[in-house]
Amino acid sequence: MTIKIGVLGFGTVAQGLPKLLAEKGLHLEQMLGESFAISKVLVRNQEKREQLANGDWSYDFVTDIKEIIADDSIQVVIELMGRIEPAKTYISQALKAGKHVITANKDLLALYGSELSRLAEDNQVAFYYEGAVAGGIPILRTLANVLALDKVERILGILNGTSNFMLTKMIDEGWTYERALAEAQALGYAESDPTNDVEGIDAAYKASILAQFGFGMRVDFDQVSHQGIRQISPVDITLAQKLGYAIKLLADVRQLASGLSVSVAPSLIPLDYPLASVNGVMNGVFVESLALGQSMYYGPGAGQLPTALSVMADLWQVGRVILGQETVRPFNPLQAPAQLARQEDILSIYYILIEQAEVSKFNQLGLAVSQSLALEGYQAYLTPLISLVELEDRLNQVGLNPISLIKVLGE
Amino acid sequence: MTIKIGVLGFGTVAQGLPKLLAEKGLHLEQMLGESFAISKVLVRNQEKREQLANGDWSYDFVTDIKEIIADDSIQVVIELMGRIEPAKTYISQALKAGKHVITANKDLLALYGSELSRLAEDNQVAFYYEGAVAGGIPILRTLANVLALDKVERILGILNGTSNFMLTKMIDEGWTYERALAEAQALGYAESDPTNDVEGIDAAYKASILAQFGFGMRVDFDQVSHQGIRQISPVDITLAQKLGYAIKLLADVRQLASGLSVSVAPSLIPLDYPLASVNGVMNGVFVESLALGQSMYYGPGAGQLPTALSVMADLWQVGRVILGQETVRPFNPLQAPAQLARQEDILSIYYILIEQAEVSKFNQLGLAVSQSLALEGYQAYLTPLISLVELEDRLNQVGLNPISLIKVLGE
């Protein structure tokens, strides 16, 4: 008996699912011993409904969530609407109705992931969301099934394809921030309001999910410090290259003696680090762990078919649960009390850009800089390892307000 | 009731398992609801047995496999002896005795993987071997659990850490092949007989396993063409760099219209490809597939703890089977009839190195070369896309025997 699916939302990503099911559904059926079929699809309004019903799709398009929740023949709900509400309410209703739920909604998971996971557990149903972080890269499953048995020490991620595309073009083609943004919008990578992408908010949502999978810690979203790419100037890019670094918007989740540090910020990455060659709209997640050492997972961070593949992987596991081939288990097996690192324990090298007129002021800081470089009236320095609070404190003391202050990876 | 393990072999890799169990065993127990304990360990002879029994280990060291096979309290056998025999016989006995088996023995799996998998299926026990390819990188599980739902088109892999270390040093430090080999041996990366590593045999074993996981096809090992790194000269390295390429020993598993092509050969990789920055003893597996597009998995290809982590991931899944949390399933869900590509369908760009005295002969080939470069009496060319059979045929016709002939990735 075919396993019936209700899909919430039918935008670009959701329409990838029928495509992939058409290509691989038979194969999935062979592996599982049972087939899947999309039964009902929830759309926004009557107009949308009629438009789709008159198209190529044979699904039952509905506008009322009750038609899916109350339909006992539907065992799996796949939420691909995005945003917080009404997605949160609908998912909660589906879980309470004993339906397994798959989503790729990172905003929702970052903010309400534990609440929804608990609800799934209470109702003994599966709640999987591989597509929520790094699109098609199976990073959550890898963290949950393999790295959960290791001791993860740090996760570094290039998690937002839009900003990475923009930075790549700013570096490789010398584009300005404005041009890069306009092109990203023209190509459909960035929305008309690009705030979440360029301000690091989208990456911060994903960093908070990675913190849960890598360390079991639920870090409140407002405790993830995030900074965007707006302030990166052509001078920074030129100097970074001369110093041997790429600039990337980097999520950094790191276990320190005093606790976990979770941040998203533009960062200088040495050109010979594997993450430095994650370019364009691609994503990369780099993990440092006790047993495995260094590993990296690279692939498209978004897109119709990559996300559909993640949903398919979730769907296979849900199918195994429905058919009694495996028990329901939490997607993320790790749970630990959240303990945040003290600000003064978070040490890093920093790149500081000032005007040459301020060099004497900089020298008063007494920092043993490892490199310095001049360009067109500007001066750049790489500091020794120092905490941001101490660095800012010292800068205040000498009355120096740098043009740029960017984290640098490496010893 | 603790799940008891019998371990076959107690070399470096096997000794990583108790280390990782000491670190993460409690955690594994929390995730699973049951603990694991190594009960008996098979060692080579009495001498070894006494030596170990007098050491720090509290295991029951035995020299006769029967003591493990006949012990009904042992539910899991982990084979870490390596080589074909007696590993194959012992694994077969364990499977027939209804024990779940975990191994990291790539040689054995490449040659007898399907036979042993069938035996496991017949006896309804698990047979997992994440550690067999690319050490700690969870590439087999990713292929089996995620990419099996995609349509894999090509797998490119840097799968042998020893030869990659050597090539990296030959490129970065200008070492000769001989020096690179001596250093690899001094560091313990290469054995005293390095044939399997430097001749591409070890990589070919792994490529054959990747062919099974990526395409479901069992390709006989003698149908995997393999070529090693011995013939790479300093001139090749210099010219490759000038042309914008890295040289890597690359496994290439590729679906063509006429069938599958599986080969291992030194290859020129454009410097901006993600695989080009897989250096030293690290491994990388790059996958091209329909839905996901391009993805890459990077990490240590060997080593005590990375391999132990792969064994732990297998062990967790075996534990779930033993405890009824999931059903036994084949590690690799794909099966398709093996169909090899016709040689004339396997097209590639080639790098050809000749002496400058032979340039007029080369010109008689009538190849529309895309690049050519001269160095110290030598001349290098990049050919258009051509099959190796046709290229060799043409070279024979004009009586030209190139000094080097190396595959080049890219359009």
mmCIF file with all atom_site columns, N, CA, C and O in Angstrom, chain B residues 184-229:
data_model
loop_
_atom_site.group_PDB
_atom_site.id
_atom_site.type_symbol
_atom_site.label_atom_id
_atom_site.label_alt_id
_atom_site.label_comp_id
_atom_site.label_asym_id
_atom_site.label_entity_id
_atom_site.label_seq_id
_atom_site.pdbx_PDB_ins_code
_atom_site.Cartn_x
_atom_site.Cartn_y
_atom_site.Cartn_z
_atom_site.occupancy
_atom_site.B_iso_or_equiv
_atom_site.pdbx_formal_charge
_atom_site.auth_seq_id
_atom_site.auth_comp_id
_atom_site.auth_asym_id
_atom_site.auth_atom_id
_atom_site.pdbx_PDB_model_num
ATOM 1   N N  . ALA B 1 184 ? 58.304 8.706  2.830   1.00 0.00 ? 184 ALA B N  1
ATOM 2   C CA . ALA B 1 184 ? 57.021 8.071  3.140   1.00 0.00 ? 184 ALA B CA 1
ATOM 3   C C  . ALA B 1 184 ? 57.249 6.799  3.946   1.00 0.00 ? 184 ALA B C  1
ATOM 4   O O  . ALA B 1 184 ? 56.498 6.488  4.875   1.00 0.00 ? 184 ALA B O  1
ATOM 5   N N  . GLN B 1 185 ? 58.325 6.083  3.604   1.00 0.00 ? 185 GLN B N  1
ATOM 6   C CA . GLN B 1 185 ? 58.635 4.864  4.368   1.00 0.00 ? 185 GLN B CA 1
ATOM 7   C C  . GLN B 1 185 ? 59.113 5.212  5.773   1.00 0.00 ? 185 GLN B C  1
ATOM 8   O O  . GLN B 1 185 ? 58.703 4.597  6.748   1.00 0.00 ? 185 GLN B O  1
ATOM 9   N N  . ALA B 1 186 ? 59.947 6.257  5.868   1.00 0.00 ? 186 ALA B N  1
ATOM 10  C CA . ALA B 1 186 ? 60.460 6.667  7.179   1.00 0.00 ? 186 ALA B CA 1
ATOM 11  C C  . ALA B 1 186 ? 59.315 7.106  8.099   1.00 0.00 ? 186 ALA B C  1
ATOM 12  O O  . ALA B 1 186 ? 59.342 6.861  9.308   1.00 0.00 ? 186 ALA B O  1
ATOM 13  N N  . LEU B 1 187 ? 58.299 7.744  7.528   1.00 0.00 ? 187 LEU B N  1
ATOM 14  C CA . LEU B 1 187 ? 57.164 8.222  8.325   1.00 0.00 ? 187 LEU B CA 1
ATOM 15  C C  . LEU B 1 187 ? 56.123 7.136  8.579   1.00 0.00 ? 187 LEU B C  1
ATOM 16  O O  . LEU B 1 187 ? 55.111 7.369  9.238   1.00 0.00 ? 187 LEU B O  1
ATOM 17  N N  . GLY B 1 188 ? 56.373 5.938  8.021   1.00 0.00 ? 188 GLY B N  1
ATOM 18  C CA . GLY B 1 188 ? 55.423 4.840  8.236   1.00 0.00 ? 188 GLY B CA 1
ATOM 19  C C  . GLY B 1 188 ? 54.222 4.887  7.324   1.00 0.00 ? 188 GLY B C  1
ATOM 20  O O  . GLY B 1 188 ? 53.278 4.122  7.496   1.00 0.00 ? 188 GLY B O  1
ATOM 21  N N  . TYR B 1 189 ? 54.189 5.786  6.345   1.00 0.00 ? 189 TYR B N  1
ATOM 22  C CA . TYR B 1 189 ? 53.057 5.840  5.410   1.00 0.00 ? 189 TYR B CA 1
ATOM 23  C C  . TYR B 1 189 ? 53.157 4.722  4.376   1.00 0.00 ? 189 TYR B C  1
ATOM 24  O O  . TYR B 1 189 ? 52.146 4.208  3.909   1.00 0.00 ? 189 TYR B O  1
ATOM 25  N N  . ALA B 1 190 ? 54.403 4.403  3.976   1.00 0.00 ? 190 ALA B N  1
ATOM 26  C CA . ALA B 1 190 ? 54.578 3.367  2.955   1.00 0.00 ? 190 ALA B CA 1
ATOM 27  C C  . ALA B 1 190 ? 55.249 2.159  3.576   1.00 0.00 ? 190 ALA B C  1
ATOM 28  O O  . ALA B 1 190 ? 56.067 2.279  4.483   1.00 0.00 ? 190 ALA B O  1
ATOM 29  N N  . GLU B 1 191 ? 54.856 0.990  3.095   1.00 0.00 ? 191 GLU B N  1
ATOM 30  C CA . GLU B 1 191 ? 55.483 -0.234 3.594   1.00 0.00 ? 191 GLU B CA 1
ATOM 31  C C  . GLU B 1 191 ? 56.811 -0.451 2.884   1.00 0.00 ? 191 GLU B C  1
ATOM 32  O O  . GLU B 1 191 ? 57.124 0.232  1.910   1.00 0.00 ? 191 GLU B O  1
ATOM 33  N N  . SER B 1 192 ? 57.584 -1.432 3.368   1.00 0.00 ? 192 SER B N  1
ATOM 34  C CA . SER B 1 192 ? 58.884 -1.667 2.748   1.00 0.00 ? 192 SER B CA 1
ATOM 35  C C  . SER B 1 192 ? 58.697 -2.087 1.291   1.00 0.00 ? 192 SER B C  1
ATOM 36  O O  . SER B 1 192 ? 59.481 -1.727 0.424   1.00 0.00 ? 192 SER B O  1
ATOM 37  N N  . ASP B 1 193 ? 57.647 -2.846 1.005   1.00 0.00 ? 193 ASP B N  1
ATOM 38  C CA . ASP B 1 193 ? 57.274 -3.076 -0.392  1.00 0.00 ? 193 ASP B CA 1
ATOM 39  C C  . ASP B 1 193 ? 56.105 -2.147 -0.735  1.00 0.00 ? 193 ASP B C  1
ATOM 40  O O  . ASP B 1 193 ? 54.964 -2.426 -0.379  1.00 0.00 ? 193 ASP B O  1
ATOM 41  N N  . PRO B 1 194 ? 56.404 -1.053 -1.410  1.00 0.00 ? 194 PRO B N  1
ATOM 42  C CA . PRO B 1 194 ? 55.363 -0.035 -1.611  1.00 0.00 ? 194 PRO B CA 1
ATOM 43  C C  . PRO B 1 194 ? 54.509 -0.271 -2.849  1.00 0.00 ? 194 PRO B C  1
ATOM 44  O O  . PRO B 1 194 ? 53.716 0.603  -3.211  1.00 0.00 ? 194 PRO B O  1
ATOM 45  N N  . THR B 1 195 ? 54.655 -1.435 -3.495  1.00 0.00 ? 195 THR B N  1
ATOM 46  C CA . THR B 1 195 ? 53.996 -1.673 -4.790  1.00 0.00 ? 195 THR B CA 1
ATOM 47  C C  . THR B 1 195 ? 52.528 -1.255 -4.797  1.00 0.00 ? 195 THR B C  1
ATOM 48  O O  . THR B 1 195 ? 52.097 -0.496 -5.669  1.00 0.00 ? 195 THR B O  1
ATOM 49  N N  . ASN B 1 196 ? 51.741 -1.765 -3.826  1.00 0.00 ? 196 ASN B N  1
ATOM 50  C CA . ASN B 1 196 ? 50.297 -1.493 -3.852  1.00 0.00 ? 196 ASN B CA 1
ATOM 51  C C  . ASN B 1 196 ? 49.970 -0.009 -3.841  1.00 0.00 ? 196 ASN B C  1
ATOM 52  O O  . ASN B 1 196 ? 49.030 0.428  -4.485  1.00 0.00 ? 196 ASN B O  1
ATOM 53  N N  . ASP B 1 197 ? 50.760 0.760  -3.097  1.00 0.00 ? 197 ASP B N  1
ATOM 54  C CA . ASP B 1 197 ? 50.510 2.197  -3.026  1.00 0.00 ? 197 ASP B CA 1
ATOM 55  C C  . ASP B 1 197 ? 50.946 2.919  -4.298  1.00 0.00 ? 197 ASP B C  1
ATOM 56  O O  . ASP B 1 197 ? 50.171 3.667  -4.885  1.00 0.00 ? 197 ASP B O  1
ATOM 57  N N  . VAL B 1 198 ? 52.173 2.702  -4.712  1.00 0.00 ? 198 VAL B N  1
ATOM 58  C CA . VAL B 1 198 ? 52.712 3.531  -5.803  1.00 0.00 ? 198 VAL B CA 1
ATOM 59  C C  . VAL B 1 198 ? 52.287 3.041  -7.181  1.00 0.00 ? 198 VAL B C  1
ATOM 60  O O  . VAL B 1 198 ? 52.360 3.794  -8.150  1.00 0.00 ? 198 VAL B O  1
ATOM 61  N N  . GLU B 1 199 ? 51.837 1.800  -7.279  1.00 0.00 ? 199 GLU B N  1
ATOM 62  C CA . GLU B 1 199 ? 51.394 1.289  -8.586  1.00 0.00 ? 199 GLU B CA 1
ATOM 63  C C  . GLU B 1 199 ? 49.891 1.460  -8.803  1.00 0.00 ? 199 GLU B C  1
ATOM 64  O O  . GLU B 1 199 ? 49.341 0.978  -9.788  1.00 0.00 ? 199 GLU B O  1
ATOM 65  N N  . GLY B 1 200 ? 49.220 2.077  -7.850  1.00 0.00 ? 200 GLY B N  1
ATOM 66  C CA . GLY B 1 200 ? 47.791 2.326  -8.027  1.00 0.00 ? 200 GLY B CA 1
ATOM 67  C C  . GLY B 1 200 ? 46.910 1.124  -7.715  1.00 0.00 ? 200 GLY B C  1
ATOM 68  O O  . GLY B 1 200 ? 45.698 1.157  -7.964  1.00 0.00 ? 200 GLY B O  1
ATOM 69  N N  . ILE B 1 201 ? 47.483 0.079  -7.144  1.00 0.00 ? 201 ILE B N  1
ATOM 70  C CA . ILE B 1 201 ? 46.689 -1.130 -6.879  1.00 0.00 ? 201 ILE B CA 1
ATOM 71  C C  . ILE B 1 201 ? 45.718 -0.897 -5.719  1.00 0.00 ? 201 ILE B C  1
ATOM 72  O O  . ILE B 1 201 ? 44.530 -1.218 -5.796  1.00 0.00 ? 201 ILE B O  1
ATOM 73  N N  . ASP B 1 202 ? 46.241 -0.287 -4.647  1.00 0.00 ? 202 ASP B N  1
ATOM 74  C CA . ASP B 1 202 ? 45.390 0.017  -3.499  1.00 0.00 ? 202 ASP B CA 1
ATOM 75  C C  . ASP B 1 202 ? 44.230 0.927  -3.930  1.00 0.00 ? 202 ASP B C  1
ATOM 76  O O  . ASP B 1 202 ? 43.070 0.681  -3.577  1.00 0.00 ? 202 ASP B O  1
ATOM 77  N N  . ALA B 1 203 ? 44.534 1.947  -4.721  1.00 0.00 ? 203 ALA B N  1
ATOM 78  C CA . ALA B 1 203 ? 43.481 2.858  -5.202  1.00 0.00 ? 203 ALA B CA 1
ATOM 79  C C  . ALA B 1 203 ? 42.502 2.116  -6.104  1.00 0.00 ? 203 ALA B C  1
ATOM 80  O O  . ALA B 1 203 ? 41.302 2.406  -6.094  1.00 0.00 ? 203 ALA B O  1
ATOM 81  N N  . ALA B 1 204 ? 43.013 1.161  -6.881  1.00 0.00 ? 204 ALA B N  1
ATOM 82  C CA . ALA B 1 204 ? 42.129 0.410  -7.781  1.00 0.00 ? 204 ALA B CA 1
ATOM 83  C C  . ALA B 1 204 ? 41.158 -0.476 -6.984  1.00 0.00 ? 204 ALA B C  1
ATOM 84  O O  . ALA B 1 204 ? 39.988 -0.615 -7.353  1.00 0.00 ? 204 ALA B O  1
ATOM 85  N N  . TYR B 1 205 ? 41.633 -1.080 -5.879  1.00 0.00 ? 205 TYR B N  1
ATOM 86  C CA . TYR B 1 205 ? 40.727 -1.834 -4.995  1.00 0.00 ? 205 TYR B CA 1
ATOM 87  C C  . TYR B 1 205 ? 39.585 -0.926 -4.549  1.00 0.00 ? 205 TYR B C  1
ATOM 88  O O  . TYR B 1 205 ? 38.399 -1.284 -4.589  1.00 0.00 ? 205 TYR B O  1
ATOM 89  N N  . LYS B 1 206 ? 39.958 0.277  -4.101  1.00 0.00 ? 206 LYS B N  1
ATOM 90  C CA . LYS B 1 206 ? 38.944 1.194  -3.581  1.00 0.00 ? 206 LYS B CA 1
ATOM 91  C C  . LYS B 1 206 ? 38.018 1.671  -4.688  1.00 0.00 ? 206 LYS B C  1
ATOM 92  O O  . LYS B 1 206 ? 36.812 1.836  -4.479  1.00 0.00 ? 206 LYS B O  1
ATOM 93  N N  . ALA B 1 207 ? 38.584 1.909  -5.882  1.00 0.00 ? 207 ALA B N  1
ATOM 94  C CA . ALA B 1 207 ? 37.751 2.342  -7.010  1.00 0.00 ? 207 ALA B CA 1
ATOM 95  C C  . ALA B 1 207 ? 36.707 1.280  -7.328  1.00 0.00 ? 207 ALA B C  1
ATOM 96  O O  . ALA B 1 207 ? 35.550 1.592  -7.647  1.00 0.00 ? 207 ALA B O  1
ATOM 97  N N  . SER B 1 208 ? 37.110 0.026  -7.225  1.00 0.00 ? 208 SER B N  1
ATOM 98  C CA . SER B 1 208 ? 36.168 -1.046 -7.529  1.00 0.00 ? 208 SER B CA 1
ATOM 99  C C  . SER B 1 208 ? 35.039 -1.089 -6.494  1.00 0.00 ? 208 SER B C  1
ATOM 100 O O  . SER B 1 208 ? 33.877 -1.345 -6.828  1.00 0.00 ? 208 SER B O  1
ATOM 101 N N  . ILE B 1 209 ? 35.350 -0.774 -5.235  1.00 0.00 ? 209 ILE B N  1
ATOM 102 C CA . ILE B 1 209 ? 34.292 -0.701 -4.209  1.00 0.00 ? 209 ILE B CA 1
ATOM 103 C C  . ILE B 1 209 ? 33.391 0.517  -4.473  1.00 0.00 ? 209 ILE B C  1
ATOM 104 O O  . ILE B 1 209 ? 32.165 0.437  -4.368  1.00 0.00 ? 209 ILE B O  1
ATOM 105 N N  . LEU B 1 210 ? 33.992 1.635  -4.858  1.00 0.00 ? 210 LEU B N  1
ATOM 106 C CA . LEU B 1 210 ? 33.188 2.824  -5.173  1.00 0.00 ? 210 LEU B CA 1
ATOM 107 C C  . LEU B 1 210 ? 32.268 2.569  -6.364  1.00 0.00 ? 210 LEU B C  1
ATOM 108 O O  . LEU B 1 210 ? 31.148 3.084  -6.417  1.00 0.00 ? 210 LEU B O  1
ATOM 109 N N  . ALA B 1 211 ? 32.736 1.775  -7.338  1.00 0.00 ? 211 ALA B N  1
ATOM 110 C CA . ALA B 1 211 ? 31.881 1.430  -8.488  1.00 0.00 ? 211 ALA B CA 1
ATOM 111 C C  . ALA B 1 211 ? 30.648 0.667  -8.013  1.00 0.00 ? 211 ALA B C  1
ATOM 112 O O  . ALA B 1 211 ? 29.539 0.860  -8.511  1.00 0.00 ? 211 ALA B O  1
ATOM 113 N N  . GLN B 1 212 ? 30.841 -0.202 -7.026  1.00 0.00 ? 212 GLN B N  1
ATOM 114 C CA . GLN B 1 212 ? 29.703 -0.956 -6.484  1.00 0.00 ? 212 GLN B CA 1
ATOM 115 C C  . GLN B 1 212 ? 28.716 -0.039 -5.763  1.00 0.00 ? 212 GLN B C  1
ATOM 116 O O  . GLN B 1 212 ? 27.502 -0.196 -5.891  1.00 0.00 ? 212 GLN B O  1
ATOM 117 N N  . PHE B 1 213 ? 29.244 0.925  -4.999  1.00 0.00 ? 213 PHE B N  1
ATOM 118 C CA . PHE B 1 213 ? 28.358 1.806  -4.226  1.00 0.00 ? 213 PHE B CA 1
ATOM 119 C C  . PHE B 1 213 ? 27.750 2.919  -5.066  1.00 0.00 ? 213 PHE B C  1
ATOM 120 O O  . PHE B 1 213 ? 26.642 3.362  -4.814  1.00 0.00 ? 213 PHE B O  1
ATOM 121 N N  . GLY B 1 214 ? 28.467 3.394  -6.061  1.00 0.00 ? 214 GLY B N  1
ATOM 122 C CA . GLY B 1 214 ? 27.958 4.498  -6.860  1.00 0.00 ? 214 GLY B CA 1
ATOM 123 C C  . GLY B 1 214 ? 27.029 4.036  -7.968  1.00 0.00 ? 214 GLY B C  1
ATOM 124 O O  . GLY B 1 214 ? 26.095 4.741  -8.343  1.00 0.00 ? 214 GLY B O  1
ATOM 125 N N  . PHE B 1 215 ? 27.307 2.815  -8.491  1.00 0.00 ? 215 PHE B N  1
ATOM 126 C CA . PHE B 1 215 ? 26.579 2.365  -9.683  1.00 0.00 ? 215 PHE B CA 1
ATOM 127 C C  . PHE B 1 215 ? 25.990 0.959  -9.516  1.00 0.00 ? 215 PHE B C  1
ATOM 128 O O  . PHE B 1 215 ? 25.374 0.443  -10.434 1.00 0.00 ? 215 PHE B O  1
ATOM 129 N N  . GLY B 1 216 ? 26.218 0.362  -8.371  1.00 0.00 ? 216 GLY B N  1
ATOM 130 C CA . GLY B 1 216 ? 25.699 -0.980 -8.137  1.00 0.00 ? 216 GLY B CA 1
ATOM 131 C C  . GLY B 1 216 ? 26.409 -2.058 -8.935  1.00 0.00 ? 216 GLY B C  1
ATOM 132 O O  . GLY B 1 216 ? 25.984 -3.215 -8.927  1.00 0.00 ? 216 GLY B O  1
ATOM 133 N N  . MET B 1 217 ? 27.473 -1.688 -9.617  1.00 0.00 ? 217 MET B N  1
ATOM 134 C CA . MET B 1 217 ? 28.110 -2.653 -10.518 1.00 0.00 ? 217 MET B CA 1
ATOM 135 C C  . MET B 1 217 ? 29.340 -3.299 -9.913  1.00 0.00 ? 217 MET B C  1
ATOM 136 O O  . MET B 1 217 ? 30.236 -2.625 -9.426  1.00 0.00 ? 217 MET B O  1
ATOM 137 N N  . ARG B 1 218 ? 29.357 -4.612 -9.999  1.00 0.00 ? 218 ARG B N  1
ATOM 138 C CA . ARG B 1 218 ? 30.511 -5.357 -9.539  1.00 0.00 ? 218 ARG B CA 1
ATOM 139 C C  . ARG B 1 218 ? 31.475 -5.488 -10.722 1.00 0.00 ? 218 ARG B C  1
ATOM 140 O O  . ARG B 1 218 ? 31.234 -6.225 -11.679 1.00 0.00 ? 218 ARG B O  1
ATOM 141 N N  . VAL B 1 219 ? 32.553 -4.719 -10.660 1.00 0.00 ? 219 VAL B N  1
ATOM 142 C CA . VAL B 1 219 ? 33.545 -4.740 -11.731 1.00 0.00 ? 219 VAL B CA 1
ATOM 143 C C  . VAL B 1 219 ? 34.717 -5.596 -11.282 1.00 0.00 ? 219 VAL B C  1
ATOM 144 O O  . VAL B 1 219 ? 35.284 -5.357 -10.209 1.00 0.00 ? 219 VAL B O  1
ATOM 145 N N  . ASP B 1 220 ? 35.033 -6.614 -12.056 1.00 0.00 ? 220 ASP B N  1
ATOM 146 C CA . ASP B 1 220 ? 36.156 -7.467 -11.670 1.00 0.00 ? 220 ASP B CA 1
ATOM 147 C C  . ASP B 1 220 ? 37.411 -6.615 -11.545 1.00 0.00 ? 220 ASP B C  1
ATOM 148 O O  . ASP B 1 220 ? 37.653 -5.724 -12.346 1.00 0.00 ? 220 ASP B O  1
ATOM 149 N N  . PHE B 1 221 ? 38.197 -6.942 -10.533 1.00 0.00 ? 221 PHE B N  1
ATOM 150 C CA . PHE B 1 221 ? 39.371 -6.121 -10.271 1.00 0.00 ? 221 PHE B CA 1
ATOM 151 C C  . PHE B 1 221 ? 40.287 -6.029 -11.488 1.00 0.00 ? 221 PHE B C  1
ATOM 152 O O  . PHE B 1 221 ? 40.872 -4.984 -11.757 1.00 0.00 ? 221 PHE B O  1
ATOM 153 N N  . ASP B 1 222 ? 40.381 -7.118 -12.257 1.00 0.00 ? 222 ASP B N  1
ATOM 154 C CA . ASP B 1 222 ? 41.295 -7.057 -13.406 1.00 0.00 ? 222 ASP B CA 1
ATOM 155 C C  . ASP B 1 222 ? 40.716 -6.233 -14.561 1.00 0.00 ? 222 ASP B C  1
ATOM 156 O O  . ASP B 1 222 ? 41.370 -6.037 -15.585 1.00 0.00 ? 222 ASP B O  1
ATOM 157 N N  . GLN B 1 223 ? 39.487 -5.747 -14.381 1.00 0.00 ? 223 GLN B N  1
ATOM 158 C CA . GLN B 1 223 ? 38.941 -4.831 -15.390 1.00 0.00 ? 223 GLN B CA 1
ATOM 159 C C  . GLN B 1 223 ? 39.121 -3.370 -14.999 1.00 0.00 ? 223 GLN B C  1
ATOM 160 O O  . GLN B 1 223 ? 38.685 -2.474 -15.705 1.00 0.00 ? 223 GLN B O  1
ATOM 161 N N  . VAL B 1 224 ? 39.735 -3.158 -13.831 1.00 0.00 ? 224 VAL B N  1
ATOM 162 C CA . VAL B 1 224 ? 40.073 -1.795 -13.420 1.00 0.00 ? 224 VAL B CA 1
ATOM 163 C C  . VAL B 1 224 ? 41.485 -1.510 -13.939 1.00 0.00 ? 224 VAL B C  1
ATOM 164 O O  . VAL B 1 224 ? 42.450 -2.107 -13.462 1.00 0.00 ? 224 VAL B O  1
ATOM 165 N N  . SER B 1 225 ? 41.597 -0.630 -14.921 1.00 0.00 ? 225 SER B N  1
ATOM 166 C CA . SER B 1 225 ? 42.946 -0.344 -15.412 1.00 0.00 ? 225 SER B CA 1
ATOM 167 C C  . SER B 1 225 ? 43.645 0.521  -14.377 1.00 0.00 ? 225 SER B C  1
ATOM 168 O O  . SER B 1 225 ? 43.065 1.460  -13.836 1.00 0.00 ? 225 SER B O  1
ATOM 169 N N  . HIS B 1 226 ? 44.866 0.162  -14.053 1.00 0.00 ? 226 HIS B N  1
ATOM 170 C CA . HIS B 1 226 ? 45.573 0.987  -13.078 1.00 0.00 ? 226 HIS B CA 1
ATOM 171 C C  . HIS B 1 226 ? 47.013 1.223  -13.491 1.00 0.00 ? 226 HIS B C  1
ATOM 172 O O  . HIS B 1 226 ? 47.664 0.380  -14.090 1.00 0.00 ? 226 HIS B O  1
ATOM 173 N N  . GLN B 1 227 ? 47.438 2.423  -13.138 1.00 0.00 ? 227 GLN B N  1
ATOM 174 C CA . GLN B 1 227 ? 48.744 2.918  -13.511 1.00 0.00 ? 227 GLN B CA 1
ATOM 175 C C  . GLN B 1 227 ? 49.247 3.677  -12.304 1.00 0.00 ? 227 GLN B C  1
ATOM 176 O O  . GLN B 1 227 ? 48.454 4.305  -11.602 1.00 0.00 ? 227 GLN B O  1
ATOM 177 N N  . GLY B 1 228 ? 50.556 3.618  -12.035 1.00 0.00 ? 228 GLY B N  1
ATOM 178 C CA . GLY B 1 228 ? 51.075 4.233  -10.820 1.00 0.00 ? 228 GLY B CA 1
ATOM 179 C C  . GLY B 1 228 ? 51.784 5.553  -11.055 1.00 0.00 ? 228 GLY B C  1
ATOM 180 O O  . GLY B 1 228 ? 51.645 6.151  -12.123 1.00 0.00 ? 228 GLY B O  1
ATOM 181 N N  . ILE B 1 229 ? 52.537 5.969  -10.050 1.00 0.00 ? 229 ILE B N  1
ATOM 182 C CA . ILE B 1 229 ? 53.152 7.302  -10.109 1.00 0.00 ? 229 ILE B CA 1
ATOM 183 C C  . ILE B 1 229 ? 54.651 7.260  -10.371 1.00 0.00 ? 229 ILE B C  1
ATOM 184 O O  . ILE B 1 229 ? 55.302 8.302  -10.427 1.00 0.00 ? 229 ILE B O  1
#
